[in-house]
Coordinates of C-alpha atoms in Angstrom, one line a residue:
M1 CA 155.1 85.8 77.1
D2 CA 153.9 82.8 79.0
T3 CA 153.6 80.6 75.9
A4 CA 154.4 77.2 77.6
G5 CA 156.6 75.6 75.1
H6 CA 156.2 78.1 72.2
P7 CA 159.3 80.3 72.6
E8 CA 158.8 81.5 69.0
A9 CA 155.9 83.7 70.3
T10 CA 157.9 85.8 72.6
A11 CA 158.6 88.3 69.9
R12 CA 154.8 88.9 69.4
R13 CA 153.0 91.7 71.2
G14 CA 151.3 90.5 74.3
L15 CA 148.4 91.8 76.2
E16 CA 147.8 95.5 75.9
L17 CA 145.5 96.8 78.6
T18 CA 144.5 100.4 78.8
P19 CA 142.7 102.7 81.1
F20 CA 139.2 103.9 80.4
R21 CA 136.4 106.2 82.1
G22 CA 134.3 103.6 83.8
L23 CA 130.5 104.1 83.9
R24 CA 129.2 103.2 87.5
Y25 CA 125.9 103.4 89.3
D26 CA 125.4 106.3 91.7
P27 CA 124.7 104.6 94.9
H28 CA 122.3 107.5 95.8
R29 CA 120.1 106.8 92.9
V30 CA 119.6 103.1 93.2
G31 CA 118.0 100.8 96.0
S32 CA 121.4 99.1 96.6
L33 CA 124.4 98.2 94.5
A34 CA 123.7 94.6 95.0
A35 CA 120.1 95.1 93.7
V36 CA 121.4 96.5 90.4
T37 CA 123.9 93.8 89.7
S38 CA 123.4 90.5 87.6
P39 CA 125.3 87.3 86.8
P40 CA 126.7 87.5 83.1
Y41 CA 124.0 87.4 80.5
D42 CA 124.4 83.7 79.7
V43 CA 124.3 82.6 83.2
V44 CA 120.9 84.1 83.9
V45 CA 118.4 81.3 84.1
R46 CA 115.5 82.4 81.9
P47 CA 112.6 83.2 82.6
D48 CA 112.7 82.7 86.3
G49 CA 116.1 84.4 86.9
L50 CA 115.4 87.2 84.5
L51 CA 112.1 88.2 86.3
H52 CA 113.8 87.9 89.7
L53 CA 116.5 90.3 88.6
E54 CA 114.0 92.8 86.9
S55 CA 112.0 93.0 90.2
A56 CA 115.0 93.4 92.4
D57 CA 115.5 97.2 91.3
P58 CA 114.1 99.2 88.5
Y59 CA 117.7 100.0 87.4
N60 CA 119.0 96.4 87.5
I61 CA 121.6 96.0 84.7
V62 CA 119.8 93.0 83.4
R63 CA 117.6 95.7 81.4
L64 CA 120.7 96.5 79.5
I65 CA 122.1 93.1 78.9
L66 CA 118.9 91.2 78.5
P67 CA 116.3 93.7 77.4
Q68 CA 112.8 92.3 76.8
A69 CA 110.8 93.2 73.7
A70 CA 108.8 91.5 70.9
T71 CA 111.9 91.6 68.3
P72 CA 115.6 91.6 68.5
E73 CA 115.6 95.1 67.0
A74 CA 113.2 96.3 69.5
R75 CA 115.1 94.8 72.4
N76 CA 118.3 96.4 71.3
E77 CA 116.6 99.9 70.8
Q78 CA 115.1 99.6 74.2
A79 CA 118.5 98.8 75.8
A80 CA 119.9 101.9 74.0
R81 CA 117.1 104.1 75.2
T82 CA 117.5 102.8 78.7
L83 CA 121.1 103.6 78.7
R84 CA 120.6 107.0 77.4
R85 CA 118.0 107.6 80.1
W86 CA 120.0 106.3 83.0
L87 CA 122.9 108.5 81.8
A88 CA 120.7 111.6 81.5
E89 CA 119.1 111.0 84.9
G90 CA 122.5 110.3 86.6
V91 CA 121.7 106.9 87.4
L92 CA 124.9 105.9 85.7
T93 CA 127.8 108.4 85.8
A94 CA 131.3 108.3 84.2
D95 CA 134.4 108.5 86.4
P96 CA 136.3 111.8 86.0
E97 CA 139.5 110.3 84.5
P98 CA 140.6 107.1 82.7
C99 CA 141.7 104.5 85.1
L100 CA 142.1 100.7 85.6
Y101 CA 140.1 99.0 88.2
V102 CA 141.1 96.4 90.8
Y103 CA 138.2 94.1 91.5
E104 CA 137.8 91.6 94.4
Q105 CA 135.4 88.9 95.0
S106 CA 135.3 86.8 98.2
D107 CA 132.7 84.5 99.9
G108 CA 132.3 82.9 103.3
D109 CA 134.1 79.7 102.4
G110 CA 137.5 81.3 102.2
L111 CA 137.5 82.1 98.5
L112 CA 139.3 85.2 97.4
Q113 CA 139.9 86.4 93.8
R114 CA 141.5 89.8 92.8
G115 CA 142.1 91.0 89.3
I116 CA 142.4 94.1 87.1
I117 CA 139.8 95.6 84.8
G118 CA 140.7 97.6 81.7
A119 CA 140.2 97.9 78.0
L120 CA 142.3 95.2 76.2
R121 CA 143.2 95.6 72.6
V122 CA 141.4 93.2 70.4
S123 CA 143.6 90.6 68.7
D124 CA 142.9 87.8 66.3
P125 CA 143.5 84.0 67.1
A126 CA 146.4 83.9 64.9
D127 CA 148.2 86.4 67.2
R128 CA 148.2 83.8 70.0
V129 CA 147.6 86.7 72.5
V130 CA 144.2 85.8 73.7
L131 CA 143.5 82.0 73.6
P132 CA 140.0 80.8 73.1
H133 CA 139.2 77.3 74.2
E134 CA 135.6 76.8 73.0
D135 CA 133.7 77.2 69.9
V136 CA 131.0 79.8 69.5
M137 CA 127.5 80.0 68.0
P138 CA 127.2 82.6 65.2
H139 CA 123.8 83.5 66.1
V140 CA 124.8 84.5 69.7
V141 CA 127.7 86.6 68.5
A142 CA 125.3 88.3 66.0
D143 CA 123.0 88.8 68.9
R144 CA 125.7 90.4 71.2
A145 CA 127.0 92.5 68.4
A146 CA 123.7 94.0 67.6
L147 CA 123.3 94.9 71.4
M148 CA 126.7 96.6 71.6
R149 CA 126.2 98.4 68.3
A150 CA 122.9 99.8 69.7
T151 CA 124.2 100.9 73.0
S152 CA 127.6 101.8 71.8
A153 CA 129.0 100.2 75.1
N154 CA 130.7 97.1 76.5
L155 CA 128.1 96.3 79.3
E156 CA 129.9 93.7 81.1
P157 CA 133.5 92.5 81.3
L158 CA 134.9 89.1 79.9
L159 CA 136.9 86.9 82.3
L160 CA 140.4 86.3 81.2
T161 CA 143.3 84.4 83.0
Y162 CA 147.1 84.6 82.7
R163 CA 150.0 83.0 84.7
G164 CA 151.9 85.8 86.4
N165 CA 155.5 85.6 87.7
G166 CA 154.9 85.5 91.4
D167 CA 154.4 87.9 94.3
T168 CA 156.8 90.4 93.1
A169 CA 155.1 91.0 89.7
A170 CA 154.3 94.6 89.0
T171 CA 150.6 93.9 88.4
T172 CA 150.4 91.9 91.7
T173 CA 152.0 94.8 93.5
V174 CA 149.5 97.3 92.1
V175 CA 146.4 94.9 92.8
E176 CA 147.5 94.2 96.4
R177 CA 148.4 97.7 97.3
A178 CA 145.0 99.0 95.9
A179 CA 143.2 96.3 98.0
G180 CA 144.6 97.8 101.2
L181 CA 142.9 101.2 100.5
P182 CA 139.1 102.3 100.9
P183 CA 137.2 101.1 98.0
L184 CA 135.2 102.9 95.5
L185 CA 132.3 100.4 96.2
S186 CA 131.7 97.4 98.4
T187 CA 128.6 95.3 98.2
T188 CA 127.4 91.7 99.0
T189 CA 125.1 90.0 96.4
E190 CA 122.5 87.5 97.3
D191 CA 124.7 84.7 96.5
G192 CA 126.9 85.5 99.5
F193 CA 129.7 87.0 97.4
R194 CA 131.3 90.3 98.5
H195 CA 132.3 92.6 95.6
R196 CA 134.8 95.5 96.1
L197 CA 136.2 97.8 93.5
W198 CA 139.1 100.3 93.5
S199 CA 140.5 102.7 90.8
V200 CA 144.1 102.8 89.7
T201 CA 144.9 106.3 88.5
D202 CA 148.6 106.7 89.1
P203 CA 150.4 107.0 85.6
G204 CA 153.4 105.0 87.1
D205 CA 151.2 102.2 88.3
M206 CA 149.2 102.0 85.0
A207 CA 152.5 102.0 82.9
A208 CA 154.0 99.2 85.2
V209 CA 150.8 97.0 84.7
R210 CA 150.9 97.6 80.9
S211 CA 154.5 96.8 80.5
E212 CA 154.3 93.6 82.5
L213 CA 151.1 92.3 80.7
E214 CA 152.8 92.9 77.4
Q215 CA 154.8 89.8 78.2
H216 CA 151.8 87.7 78.7
Q217 CA 148.9 85.9 76.9
A218 CA 145.6 85.2 78.3
L219 CA 143.2 82.3 78.3
I220 CA 139.4 83.2 77.8
A221 CA 137.9 81.9 81.0
D222 CA 134.4 83.2 80.4
G223 CA 133.1 85.3 77.5
H224 CA 134.0 83.5 74.3
H225 CA 130.8 84.9 72.5
R226 CA 131.6 88.5 73.7
W227 CA 135.2 88.2 72.6
A228 CA 134.2 87.0 69.2
T229 CA 131.7 90.0 69.2
Y230 CA 134.6 92.3 69.9
R231 CA 136.5 91.0 66.9
T232 CA 133.4 91.5 64.8
L233 CA 132.8 95.1 65.8
R234 CA 136.5 96.0 65.6
A235 CA 136.4 94.7 61.9
E236 CA 133.5 97.1 61.2
H237 CA 135.3 100.2 62.3
P238 CA 138.3 101.7 60.6
S239 CA 141.3 101.7 63.2
P240 CA 142.2 103.5 65.3
S241 CA 138.9 103.5 67.0
P242 CA 137.5 102.9 70.5
W243 CA 136.1 99.5 68.9
D244 CA 139.8 98.3 68.9
Y245 CA 139.5 97.5 72.6
G246 CA 137.1 95.6 74.7
L247 CA 136.2 95.4 78.4
V248 CA 137.9 92.6 80.2
L249 CA 138.8 91.4 84.0
L250 CA 142.2 89.7 83.9
V251 CA 143.0 87.4 86.8
D252 CA 146.4 86.0 87.6
T253 CA 145.6 82.4 88.2
A254 CA 149.2 81.6 89.5
R255 CA 148.1 83.6 92.6
Y256 CA 144.3 83.3 92.3
P257 CA 143.2 80.0 90.9
L258 CA 139.8 79.9 89.5
R259 CA 137.1 77.2 90.0
V260 CA 136.1 75.2 87.0
R261 CA 132.6 73.8 86.8
A262 CA 130.6 72.1 84.1
I263 CA 127.9 73.8 82.0
H264 CA 125.0 71.2 81.7
R265 CA 122.5 70.7 78.9
L266 CA 118.8 70.7 78.8
L267 CA 117.3 68.7 75.8
H268 CA 113.9 70.0 74.9
G269 CA 111.4 67.7 73.4
L270 CA 113.4 64.5 74.4
P271 CA 111.8 62.8 77.3
V272 CA 114.2 60.8 79.4
S273 CA 112.5 57.4 78.6
D274 CA 113.4 58.0 74.9
A275 CA 116.9 59.1 75.7
L276 CA 117.5 55.9 77.7
T277 CA 116.0 53.7 75.1
A278 CA 118.4 55.0 72.5
L279 CA 121.4 54.3 74.8
E280 CA 120.6 50.4 74.9
G281 CA 123.7 48.5 73.8
R282 CA 125.8 51.6 73.5
F283 CA 126.3 52.8 77.0
R284 CA 126.1 51.3 80.4
V285 CA 123.1 52.9 82.3
R286 CA 122.4 52.6 85.9
R287 CA 119.5 54.1 87.9
L288 CA 120.6 55.8 91.1
G289 CA 118.3 55.9 94.2
A290 CA 120.1 59.0 95.6
P291 CA 119.6 62.8 95.9
L292 CA 121.4 65.1 93.6
A293 CA 124.4 65.7 95.7
E294 CA 125.2 61.9 96.0
A295 CA 124.3 61.4 92.3
M296 CA 127.0 64.0 91.3
E297 CA 129.4 62.2 93.5
A298 CA 128.7 59.1 91.7
L299 CA 129.2 60.9 88.4
A300 CA 132.5 62.3 89.5
A301 CA 133.7 58.8 90.4
A302 CA 132.6 57.4 87.0
A303 CA 134.3 60.3 85.2
G304 CA 137.5 59.3 86.7
E305 CA 137.6 56.2 84.8
G306 CA 136.2 57.4 81.5
N307 CA 133.3 59.3 79.7
A308 CA 130.2 59.6 82.1
F309 CA 127.1 61.5 82.2
L310 CA 124.1 61.9 84.5
L311 CA 120.6 62.0 82.9
A312 CA 117.6 63.5 84.9
G313 CA 114.1 64.8 84.2
D314 CA 111.8 62.0 85.2
G315 CA 112.3 62.2 88.9
A316 CA 115.4 59.9 89.1
F317 CA 119.0 60.1 88.1
H318 CA 120.5 57.7 85.6
L319 CA 124.3 57.3 85.3
V320 CA 125.5 56.7 81.8
D321 CA 129.1 55.5 81.3
R322 CA 131.2 52.9 79.6
P323 CA 130.5 53.8 76.0
D324 CA 131.0 51.2 73.3
P325 CA 134.4 51.6 71.9
A326 CA 133.3 50.9 68.4
L327 CA 130.7 53.6 68.6
L328 CA 133.2 56.2 69.6
A329 CA 135.6 55.1 66.8
R330 CA 132.7 55.8 64.3
T331 CA 131.6 59.1 65.6
V332 CA 134.4 61.0 67.3
P333 CA 136.6 62.9 64.9
T334 CA 140.2 61.6 64.7
D335 CA 141.9 64.7 63.6
R336 CA 142.4 66.3 67.1
P337 CA 144.5 65.3 70.0
Q338 CA 143.6 62.3 72.3
A339 CA 142.9 64.8 75.1
W340 CA 140.2 66.4 72.9
R341 CA 138.7 63.1 71.6
T342 CA 138.2 61.8 75.1
L343 CA 136.5 64.9 76.5
D344 CA 132.9 64.2 78.0
A345 CA 131.8 67.3 76.1
T346 CA 133.3 65.8 72.8
V347 CA 131.7 62.6 73.3
L348 CA 128.3 64.2 74.2
H349 CA 128.2 66.4 71.1
A350 CA 129.9 64.1 68.6
T351 CA 128.4 60.9 69.6
L352 CA 125.3 61.3 71.8
L353 CA 123.7 64.6 70.3
A354 CA 124.8 63.9 66.8
H355 CA 124.3 60.2 66.2
V356 CA 122.4 58.7 69.2
W357 CA 119.7 61.2 70.0
R358 CA 120.1 63.4 66.9
V359 CA 119.6 66.6 68.7
P360 CA 121.1 69.8 66.9
D361 CA 123.5 71.6 69.3
D362 CA 123.1 74.9 67.8
S363 CA 119.4 75.7 68.3
A364 CA 117.9 77.2 71.3
A365 CA 114.6 75.2 70.3
H366 CA 116.4 72.0 71.0
I367 CA 119.0 72.5 73.7
S368 CA 119.7 74.9 76.4
Y369 CA 123.0 75.5 78.3
I370 CA 122.6 75.9 82.1
H371 CA 125.2 76.6 84.7
D372 CA 123.3 75.7 87.8
T373 CA 122.8 71.8 88.3
A374 CA 119.6 72.0 90.4
A375 CA 118.0 74.5 87.9
T376 CA 118.9 72.1 84.9
V377 CA 117.2 69.2 86.8
D378 CA 114.1 71.3 87.8
K379 CA 113.6 72.6 84.4
A380 CA 113.9 69.3 82.8
E381 CA 111.2 67.9 85.2
R382 CA 108.9 70.8 84.6
D383 CA 109.3 70.7 80.9
G384 CA 109.5 67.0 80.2
G385 CA 112.9 67.2 78.6
T386 CA 116.2 65.5 79.5
A387 CA 119.0 67.1 81.9
V388 CA 122.5 66.0 80.8
L389 CA 124.8 66.8 83.7
L390 CA 128.5 66.9 83.2
H391 CA 131.7 66.6 85.4
P392 CA 134.1 69.6 85.0
V393 CA 137.1 69.6 82.9
R394 CA 140.6 70.4 84.7
E395 CA 142.0 73.8 84.2
D396 CA 145.3 72.4 83.0
V397 CA 143.6 70.5 80.3
V398 CA 141.8 73.4 78.9
R399 CA 145.0 75.6 78.9
D400 CA 146.9 72.8 77.2
L401 CA 144.4 72.4 74.3
A402 CA 144.1 76.2 74.0
R403 CA 147.8 76.6 73.6
Q404 CA 147.7 73.9 70.9
G405 CA 145.2 76.0 69.0
V406 CA 142.3 73.3 69.7
T407 CA 138.9 74.5 70.7
M408 CA 136.5 72.5 72.9
P409 CA 132.9 71.9 72.0
R410 CA 130.9 75.0 73.0
K411 CA 129.9 75.7 76.7
S412 CA 132.3 72.9 77.8
T413 CA 133.5 74.7 80.9
S414 CA 132.3 77.4 83.5
F415 CA 135.3 79.1 85.2
G416 CA 134.5 81.2 88.2
P417 CA 133.7 83.2 90.2
K418 CA 132.6 85.3 87.3
P419 CA 132.6 89.1 87.5
A420 CA 129.3 90.7 88.3
S421 CA 127.7 92.6 85.7
G422 CA 126.6 96.1 86.7
L423 CA 129.8 97.1 88.7
V424 CA 131.5 98.9 86.0
L425 CA 130.7 99.5 82.4
R426 CA 132.5 101.0 79.2
A427 CA 131.0 103.5 77.1
L428 CA 132.6 103.7 73.5
D429 CA 131.9 107.4 73.1
L430 CA 133.6 108.6 76.3

């Protein structure tokens, strides 16, 4: 197992990936495969992105992962009815036999990512098999759990990464061989990414993948709340049970490194003028007369020297850096490693949100987490709030903290490219 300095963990069971009968759209029943896909549920910018996806095709997966109704109970029941109807109508059909799936994403800029989709045995954090690196919000876990209970399905895969053993690794061999064959599906989404999917049905190939992955642990790159949901639902069902497993995409980042981006914050009800006033004497603040791209470059340069943030929402950009050391000493917890204490996300949540601006970080009424930089700025300007833009954390920092068992503040990173939702689903009753 790739435990990086923890040889005592080698005796523990590693990743257990198993085949399943995937649910996939019948391409003859939908307008196009691209039109029925969606980004993961927490990446969809609401309400604009949600409405756009709903209008793209009447069978867009967003109707399952983000159903719309007056109450949570009504939303979940609506998703369950929709899934049952699509199955009855043949819009979604189950593959004839259990298999693993090789998934490829590529764009026009040379990015290529391949991984393998399967049902992964759910483990506890103490097992050190699947490593989280961020905290989760209990109300989001409860929301996802209620949806999965209602639909009895894993509607979209998590993104997990592991560090493989080079080009000769068994899983690499299976993935690359499959990628040379005609795919089950191929489509290009409106963001310019091409998606291709293959099935792996050979018993020998599946056994080789399983045997190799049992020697590895994985980092949750995207899907902390859904992994916590898997654990919640597993605990509710006596084992053995289909709920012992959850749908994941595993990517070997030794071969296919992921991109790491920041997740930005939108503070509702806090005008930029008020946010800046509260920073006086606590941080250095400079107004930038530059467009977004140049402002983000200035943020990157400042982040290379210490904690830095970019505020927006009043038609300008304000670079915030050089925090008062005494302020940090009073507000940042000292019971974590230095790498954690100096994270921008740590300073944002422990110092700025909790003490300077006094904004609760666990309530959608006060804060939204948005992946797209321009969308964060646009919504802040429309709503009169404050956009807080961050510089991304390096993957090696994330992985090192995770291996120490230290979680970062929620929504600290955005690994990608993320798997598209709607290419393959897992029904728990198949």
